[in-house]
Amino acid sequence: MDHIENDDKYQGLTVNKGVVSPPTVNPYLKKNLRAKKSLYSANEYVEGILKGDITMLSQAVTLIESTLPEHYSLAQEVIEKVLPYSGNSVRIGITGVPGAGKSTSIDSFGMHLMKQNKKLAVLAIDPSSERSKGSILGDKTRMERLAVQKNVFVRPSPSAGSLGGVARKTRETIVLCEAAGFDTVFVETVGVGQSETAVHSMVDFFLLIQLSGTGDELQGIKRGIMEMADGIVINKADGSNIDKAQLAAAQFRNALHLFPPTESGWVPKVKTYSGYFDLGIKEIFDMIDEYFSFVKETGFFEFKRQQQSKYWMYQTIDEKIREHFYENEEIKQLLQEKERLVLDSKLSSFVAAKEVLKVYYNK
Amino acid sequence: MDHIENDDKYQGLTVNKGVVSPPTVNPYLKKNLRAKKSLYSANEYVEGILKGDITMLSQAVTLIESTLPEHYSLAQEVIEKVLPYSGNSVRIGITGVPGAGKSTSIDSFGMHLMKQNKKLAVLAIDPSSERSKGSILGDKTRMERLAVQKNVFVRPSPSAGSLGGVARKTRETIVLCEAAGFDTVFVETVGVGQSETAVHSMVDFFLLIQLSGTGDELQGIKRGIMEMADGIVINKADGSNIDKAQLAAAQFRNALHLFPPTESGWVPKVKTYSGYFDLGIKEIFDMIDEYFSFVKETGFFEFKRQQQSKYWMYQTIDEKIREHFYENEEIKQLLQEKERLVLDSKLSSFVAAKEVLKVYYNK
């Protein structure tokens, strides 16, 4: 039985130093304490997860995130075994630029779910390079109320690896969380990178948080994200800002009207709310409920889930065969040389590619 | 010297039976006649292309499209040799759903360029499966005026292969056309498939043709395309339809206003025109000229071209390593089995992927 080595990386984070209180009921902290001990067998993890044991869940997620091959294998074994018990959650992707109030909103959304006795897992898929731009980890201390709920499991994005790798880990974590009885999963991204496509491919509903106004607030949102949204919610609709928020909502509605219909046939909706003052939250979840009724009736829900599973199988394969190529030392060096020639218009893109491929396959 | 075998596939097309007249000056027909003869050496092709010989250009493009390895090698040699003479064109991507009037518009745009003594190449990148939905080949007869211009080279999309392969061939064809002295290149897609990203990665300016009205006309446009556009042009702004077109233009302007800024810093513009009546065409090209002045001044033009070359190098590599994997017979069969298990939730996406990869790399 091994000590989980890479768990140490979580020790110094603000999440452990923040306003979270009392620390003993913070599931995240509990994980850290527990993880100091040793590994269990796959069956022990499975049993623990199915009983809803947060410590076991946390440690299994740490295994998923581990770079050690033996951890990876153990994690895969656990995932396979709990797979039949997964799938029973409402998976919601939440995105929005830094400053849109994502953490406050998630806190507010989560507290709404707590009143309905839901169990909520909050995950993120932004790799480390993007994390400082406003992802969940830095903002953890802003989710003050959720942090002390025992029915909430908050897990920051794994810091290591490519977006593809991080996304895969997040998707595996969803499986474990569902098996542990979490009936609602939030997957958060910062809305400025490439992560949204990955999130879109693992959630049922994609929620975009916006601010009122049509100027600077939109600067950070990557092109194309708006068209992915099943719902757009305008935050900070409170006090003197209500009119502005409603105007923004009207503008977004007009814009959505110009978009082609979604694959599901669902017409994306626009709502206003205030995460800080807990206003309009019920209406957001009514919209989400309405969406789920709609897609379950049309069969799109099941169809999309199946497509996503298939997507991830091929996505994983593509990631691995690319990795096998691009991580090869000889290839790496050759690519650098050829890229230079291509940028200088001394070699065509296609001949450059051909020459590198020849070296790879002749080895 | 080989006979170009796959050239026969073009024989039965409507393009040769249509209203095109007189047939002898149709460069496309000339190509077919010429291609019946034998292959030249790479140097002969290069010389011919650099002299602007359309027959030689056509035949070299046919080599690019050929599936025979010796044709492919010869084509690559030609491309390498003319590469230093390429790059001097204005590359414009044109997309729009069937019914938007793409062919009539391209005819009208092209005639505008003819008046300025330009040389125009019209290419397409929709693989065959999408072609019947309204791509250039079926519509060739609607480009009545362009078809008889000697300064116009029209080439339908190659019919064989994956989108990646077709896109690569189109990009290689751009190189040859530029070396042959074509100063403007249109690359057309139907706007309903995956092709737009590929076009976007090979053109300087992306033009979206729309119709007035906000209803059914938009049904076919794939989500995300609108956000790629550097210019949106509303067709059929003529007669009693002018007000409607102008209203549509205003709506699109509002919608664009909500989008985040483009990478280039250019603010996409919306124009109305009539392809059928040649109205507003100058204004469209004024907009395109303005774009080019802008991006050449900011340096974005050169930057984007370099990024595109780099993109195509890596795109080609990815395509080939995927092909090597997915075209493997043993892998194909295995994938089918595993996919079934994944769709039935009997195997996780990740374990399925892992098992197939294991077979591939252990061989």
GROMACS .gro file of N, CA and C in nm, chain B residues 112-198:
model
  261
  475HIS      N    1  -1.742   4.155  -6.066
  475HIS     CA    2  -1.690   4.281  -6.012
  475HIS      C    3  -1.537   4.281  -6.017
  476LEU      N    4  -1.478   4.168  -5.981
  476LEU     CA    5  -1.331   4.158  -5.983
  476LEU      C    6  -1.277   4.160  -6.126
  477MET      N    7  -1.354   4.103  -6.217
  477MET     CA    8  -1.311   4.101  -6.358
  477MET      C    9  -1.294   4.244  -6.410
  478LYS      N   10  -1.387   4.331  -6.369
  478LYS     CA   11  -1.380   4.471  -6.413
  478LYS      C   12  -1.253   4.538  -6.364
  479GLN      N   13  -1.196   4.482  -6.258
  479GLN     CA   14  -1.072   4.538  -6.204
  479GLN      C   15  -0.951   4.459  -6.254
  480ASN      N   16  -0.972   4.381  -6.357
  480ASN     CA   17  -0.865   4.300  -6.415
  480ASN      C   18  -0.798   4.204  -6.317
  481LYS      N   19  -0.881   4.152  -6.225
  481LYS     CA   20  -0.827   4.055  -6.131
  481LYS      C   21  -0.832   3.915  -6.193
  482LYS      N   22  -0.753   3.827  -6.133
  482LYS     CA   23  -0.760   3.685  -6.171
  482LYS      C   24  -0.815   3.608  -6.052
  483LEU      N   25  -0.922   3.536  -6.075
  483LEU     CA   26  -0.996   3.474  -5.964
  483LEU      C   27  -0.998   3.322  -5.971
  484ALA      N   28  -0.962   3.259  -5.861
  484ALA     CA   29  -0.978   3.113  -5.848
  484ALA      C   30  -1.092   3.086  -5.751
  485VAL      N   31  -1.184   2.999  -5.789
  485VAL     CA   32  -1.297   2.964  -5.703
  485VAL      C   33  -1.286   2.817  -5.666
  486LEU      N   34  -1.264   2.791  -5.538
  486LEU     CA   35  -1.246   2.654  -5.491
  486LEU      C   36  -1.355   2.621  -5.390
  487ALA      N   37  -1.361   2.496  -5.352
  487ALA     CA   38  -1.460   2.455  -5.251
  487ALA      C   39  -1.399   2.346  -5.166
  488ILE      N   40  -1.447   2.331  -5.044
  488ILE     CA   41  -1.389   2.224  -4.963
  488ILE      C   42  -1.491   2.130  -4.903
  489ASP      N   43  -1.609   2.125  -4.956
  489ASP     CA   44  -1.705   2.032  -4.899
  489ASP      C   45  -1.688   1.892  -4.956
  490PRO      N   46  -1.662   1.795  -4.869
  490PRO     CA   47  -1.651   1.658  -4.917
  490PRO      C   48  -1.784   1.616  -4.980
  491SER      N   49  -1.778   1.511  -5.057
  491SER     CA   50  -1.892   1.472  -5.140
  491SER      C   51  -2.022   1.457  -5.065
  492SER      N   52  -2.015   1.404  -4.943
  492SER     CA   53  -2.138   1.378  -4.872
  492SER      C   54  -2.220   1.505  -4.852
  493GLU      N   55  -2.153   1.616  -4.845
  493GLU     CA   56  -2.224   1.741  -4.820
  493GLU      C   57  -2.249   1.816  -4.950
  494ARG      N   58  -2.191   1.765  -5.057
  494ARG     CA   59  -2.189   1.846  -5.176
  494ARG      C   60  -2.327   1.868  -5.234
  495SER      N   61  -2.407   1.762  -5.228
  495SER     CA   62  -2.539   1.772  -5.288
  495SER      C   63  -2.625   1.875  -5.217
  496LYS      N   64  -2.585   1.912  -5.099
  496LYS     CA   65  -2.665   2.008  -5.023
  496LYS      C   66  -2.650   2.150  -5.075
  497GLY      N   67  -2.576   2.170  -5.180
  497GLY     CA   68  -2.575   2.304  -5.237
  497GLY      C   69  -2.437   2.362  -5.258
  498SER      N   70  -2.337   2.278  -5.263
  498SER     CA   71  -2.204   2.329  -5.285
  498SER      C   72  -2.183   2.363  -5.432
  499ILE      N   73  -2.064   2.409  -5.458
  499ILE     CA   74  -2.035   2.472  -5.585
  499ILE      C   75  -2.053   2.383  -5.707
  500LEU      N   76  -2.034   2.255  -5.690
  500LEU     CA   77  -2.034   2.169  -5.807
  500LEU      C   78  -2.171   2.166  -5.874
  501GLY      N   79  -2.274   2.142  -5.792
  501GLY     CA   80  -2.407   2.135  -5.847
  501GLY      C   81  -2.453   2.271  -5.901
  502ASP      N   82  -2.396   2.375  -5.843
  502ASP     CA   83  -2.440   2.510  -5.876
  502ASP      C   84  -2.357   2.573  -5.987
  503LYS      N   85  -2.262   2.500  -6.038
  503LYS     CA   86  -2.169   2.556  -6.134
  503LYS      C   87  -2.241   2.627  -6.249
  504THR      N   88  -2.349   2.565  -6.291
  504THR     CA   89  -2.420   2.623  -6.406
  504THR      C   90  -2.483   2.757  -6.372
  505ARG      N   91  -2.495   2.786  -6.243
  505ARG     CA   92  -2.553   2.915  -6.206
  505ARG      C   93  -2.450   3.027  -6.211
  506MET      N   94  -2.323   2.991  -6.223
  506MET     CA   95  -2.220   3.094  -6.235
  506MET      C   96  -2.194   3.116  -6.383
  507GLU      N   97  -2.298   3.160  -6.450
  507GLU     CA   98  -2.297   3.166  -6.596
  507GLU      C   99  -2.189   3.258  -6.650
  508ARG      N  100  -2.177   3.374  -6.588
  508ARG     CA  101  -2.086   3.473  -6.643
  508ARG      C  102  -1.941   3.437  -6.616
  509LEU      N  103  -1.916   3.391  -6.493
  509LEU     CA  104  -1.777   3.356  -6.457
  509LEU      C  105  -1.724   3.241  -6.542
  510ALA      N  106  -1.814   3.148  -6.573
  510ALA     CA  107  -1.772   3.026  -6.640
  510ALA      C  108  -1.705   3.054  -6.775
  511VAL      N  109  -1.735   3.167  -6.834
  511VAL     CA  110  -1.677   3.195  -6.966
  511VAL      C  111  -1.561   3.297  -6.960
  512GLN      N  112  -1.517   3.329  -6.840
  512GLN     CA  113  -1.407   3.424  -6.825
  512GLN      C  114  -1.274   3.350  -6.829
  513LYS      N  115  -1.181   3.403  -6.904
  513LYS     CA  116  -1.054   3.332  -6.907
  513LYS      C  117  -0.968   3.360  -6.783
  514ASN      N  118  -0.999   3.466  -6.711
  514ASN     CA  119  -0.924   3.494  -6.589
  514ASN      C  120  -0.985   3.432  -6.464
  515VAL      N  121  -1.070   3.332  -6.487
  515VAL     CA  122  -1.134   3.265  -6.374
  515VAL      C  123  -1.104   3.115  -6.380
  516PHE      N  124  -1.065   3.062  -6.268
  516PHE     CA  125  -1.039   2.919  -6.257
  516PHE      C  126  -1.135   2.862  -6.152
  517VAL      N  127  -1.229   2.780  -6.195
  517VAL     CA  128  -1.326   2.724  -6.102
  517VAL      C  129  -1.295   2.576  -6.081
  518ARG      N  130  -1.287   2.536  -5.960
  518ARG     CA  131  -1.254   2.396  -5.932
  518ARG      C  132  -1.344   2.345  -5.821
  519PRO      N  133  -1.421   2.242  -5.848
  519PRO     CA  134  -1.506   2.189  -5.741
  519PRO      C  135  -1.422   2.119  -5.635
  520SER      N  136  -1.485   2.092  -5.524
  520SER     CA  137  -1.417   2.022  -5.415
  520SER      C  138  -1.382   1.880  -5.460
  521PRO      N  139  -1.264   1.831  -5.423
  521PRO     CA  140  -1.235   1.690  -5.449
  521PRO      C  141  -1.340   1.605  -5.378
  522SER      N  142  -1.380   1.498  -5.441
  522SER     CA  143  -1.492   1.423  -5.384
  522SER      C  144  -1.449   1.319  -5.283
  523ALA      N  145  -1.324   1.277  -5.290
  523ALA     CA  146  -1.283   1.164  -5.207
  523ALA      C  147  -1.226   1.208  -5.074
  524GLY      N  148  -1.243   1.123  -4.976
  524GLY     CA  149  -1.169   1.138  -4.853
  524GLY      C  150  -1.239   1.214  -4.743
  525SER      N  151  -1.172   1.219  -4.630
  525SER     CA  152  -1.223   1.286  -4.511
  525SER      C  153  -1.220   1.436  -4.533
  526LEU      N  154  -1.290   1.507  -4.446
  526LEU     CA  155  -1.286   1.653  -4.452
  526LEU      C  156  -1.142   1.702  -4.440
  527GLY      N  157  -1.066   1.641  -4.348
  527GLY     CA  158  -0.928   1.681  -4.330
  527GLY      C  159  -0.849   1.668  -4.459
  528GLY      N  160  -0.869   1.557  -4.526
  528GLY     CA  161  -0.799   1.533  -4.652
  528GLY      C  162  -0.842   1.631  -4.760
  529VAL      N  163  -0.971   1.651  -4.771
  529VAL     CA  164  -1.023   1.743  -4.871
  529VAL      C  165  -0.971   1.885  -4.844
  530ALA      N  166  -0.973   1.923  -4.718
  530ALA     CA  167  -0.927   2.057  -4.682
  530ALA      C  168  -0.779   2.074  -4.717
  531ARG      N  169  -0.701   1.971  -4.689
  531ARG     CA  170  -0.559   1.976  -4.721
  531ARG      C  171  -0.540   1.997  -4.871
  532LYS      N  172  -0.616   1.922  -4.949
  532LYS     CA  173  -0.604   1.933  -5.095
  532LYS      C  174  -0.642   2.073  -5.143
  533THR      N  175  -0.746   2.127  -5.083
  533THR     CA  176  -0.787   2.262  -5.122
  533THR      C  177  -0.678   2.363  -5.087
  534ARG      N  178  -0.618   2.343  -4.970
  534ARG     CA  179  -0.513   2.436  -4.932
  534ARG      C  180  -0.393   2.426  -5.026
  535GLU      N  181  -0.361   2.305  -5.068
  535GLU     CA  182  -0.252   2.287  -5.163
  535GLU      C  183  -0.287   2.351  -5.297
  536THR      N  184  -0.415   2.341  -5.332
  536THR     CA  185  -0.460   2.401  -5.459
  536THR      C  186  -0.445   2.553  -5.455
  537ILE      N  187  -0.469   2.612  -5.340
  537ILE     CA  188  -0.451   2.758  -5.326
  537ILE      C  189  -0.307   2.796  -5.363
  538VAL      N  190  -0.212   2.717  -5.313
  538VAL     CA  191  -0.071   2.744  -5.340
  538VAL      C  192  -0.045   2.744  -5.491
  539LEU      N  193  -0.096   2.643  -5.559
  539LEU     CA  194  -0.076   2.635  -5.704
  539LEU      C  195  -0.143   2.751  -5.777
  540CYS      N  196  -0.265   2.784  -5.737
  540CYS     CA  197  -0.338   2.894  -5.803
  540CYS      C  198  -0.262   3.026  -5.786
  541GLU      N  199  -0.210   3.047  -5.669
  541GLU     CA  200  -0.136   3.172  -5.644
  541GLU      C  201  -0.011   3.178  -5.731
  542ALA      N  202   0.057   3.064  -5.739
  542ALA     CA  203   0.178   3.060  -5.821
  542ALA      C  204   0.143   3.084  -5.968
  543ALA      N  205   0.022   3.047  -6.007
  543ALA     CA  206  -0.022   3.067  -6.145
  543ALA      C  207  -0.073   3.209  -6.168
  544GLY      N  208  -0.063   3.293  -6.066
  544GLY     CA  209  -0.096   3.433  -6.086
  544GLY      C  210  -0.236   3.475  -6.045
  545PHE      N  211  -0.311   3.386  -5.983
  545PHE     CA  212  -0.444   3.426  -5.937
  545PHE      C  213  -0.428   3.513  -5.811
  546ASP      N  214  -0.486   3.634  -5.818
  546ASP     CA  215  -0.464   3.728  -5.708
  546ASP      C  216  -0.580   3.728  -5.610
  547THR      N  217  -0.686   3.656  -5.643
  547THR     CA  218  -0.799   3.644  -5.552
  547THR      C  219  -0.844   3.499  -5.550
  548VAL      N  220  -0.864   3.446  -5.432
  548VAL     CA  221  -0.909   3.308  -5.420
  548VAL      C  222  -1.035   3.306  -5.334
  549PHE      N  223  -1.140   3.248  -5.386
  549PHE     CA  224  -1.261   3.224  -5.307
  549PHE      C  225  -1.260   3.078  -5.265
  550VAL      N  226  -1.285   3.052  -5.139
  550VAL     CA  227  -1.304   2.914  -5.095
  550VAL      C  228  -1.445   2.904  -5.038
  551GLU      N  229  -1.524   2.822  -5.101
  551GLU     CA  230  -1.666   2.816  -5.069
  551GLU      C  231  -1.700   2.694  -4.985
  552THR      N  232  -1.791   2.711  -4.891
  552THR     CA  233  -1.849   2.594  -4.821
  552THR      C  234  -1.998   2.616  -4.806
  553VAL      N  235  -2.069   2.508  -4.771
  553VAL     CA  236  -2.213   2.520  -4.766
  553VAL      C  237  -2.268   2.566  -4.631
  554GLY      N  238  -2.180   2.574  -4.532
  554GLY     CA  239  -2.226   2.632  -4.406
  554GLY      C  240  -2.315   2.544  -4.322
  555VAL      N  241  -2.315   2.416  -4.351
  555VAL     CA  242  -2.397   2.328  -4.270
  555VAL      C  243  -2.316   2.219  -4.202
  556GLY      N  244  -2.189   2.212  -4.235
  556GLY     CA  245  -2.111   2.101  -4.183
  556GLY      C  246  -1.995   2.144  -4.096
  557GLN      N  247  -1.892   2.065  -4.100
  557GLN     CA  248  -1.774   2.090  -4.020
  557GLN      C  249  -1.670   2.169  -4.100
  558SER      N  250  -1.702   2.201  -4.222
  558SER     CA  251  -1.601   2.255  -4.312
  558SER      C  252  -1.556   2.396  -4.278
  559GLU      N  253  -1.638   2.470  -4.205
  559GLU     CA  254  -1.610   2.611  -4.188
  559GLU      C  255  -1.482   2.637  -4.109
  560THR      N  256  -1.457   2.553  -4.011
  560THR     CA  257  -1.334   2.570  -3.935
  560THR      C  258  -1.213   2.552  -4.026
  561ALA      N  259  -1.225   2.453  -4.114
  561ALA     CA  260  -1.116   2.428  -4.209
  561ALA      C  261  -1.098   2.547  -4.303
   0.00000   0.00000   0.00000
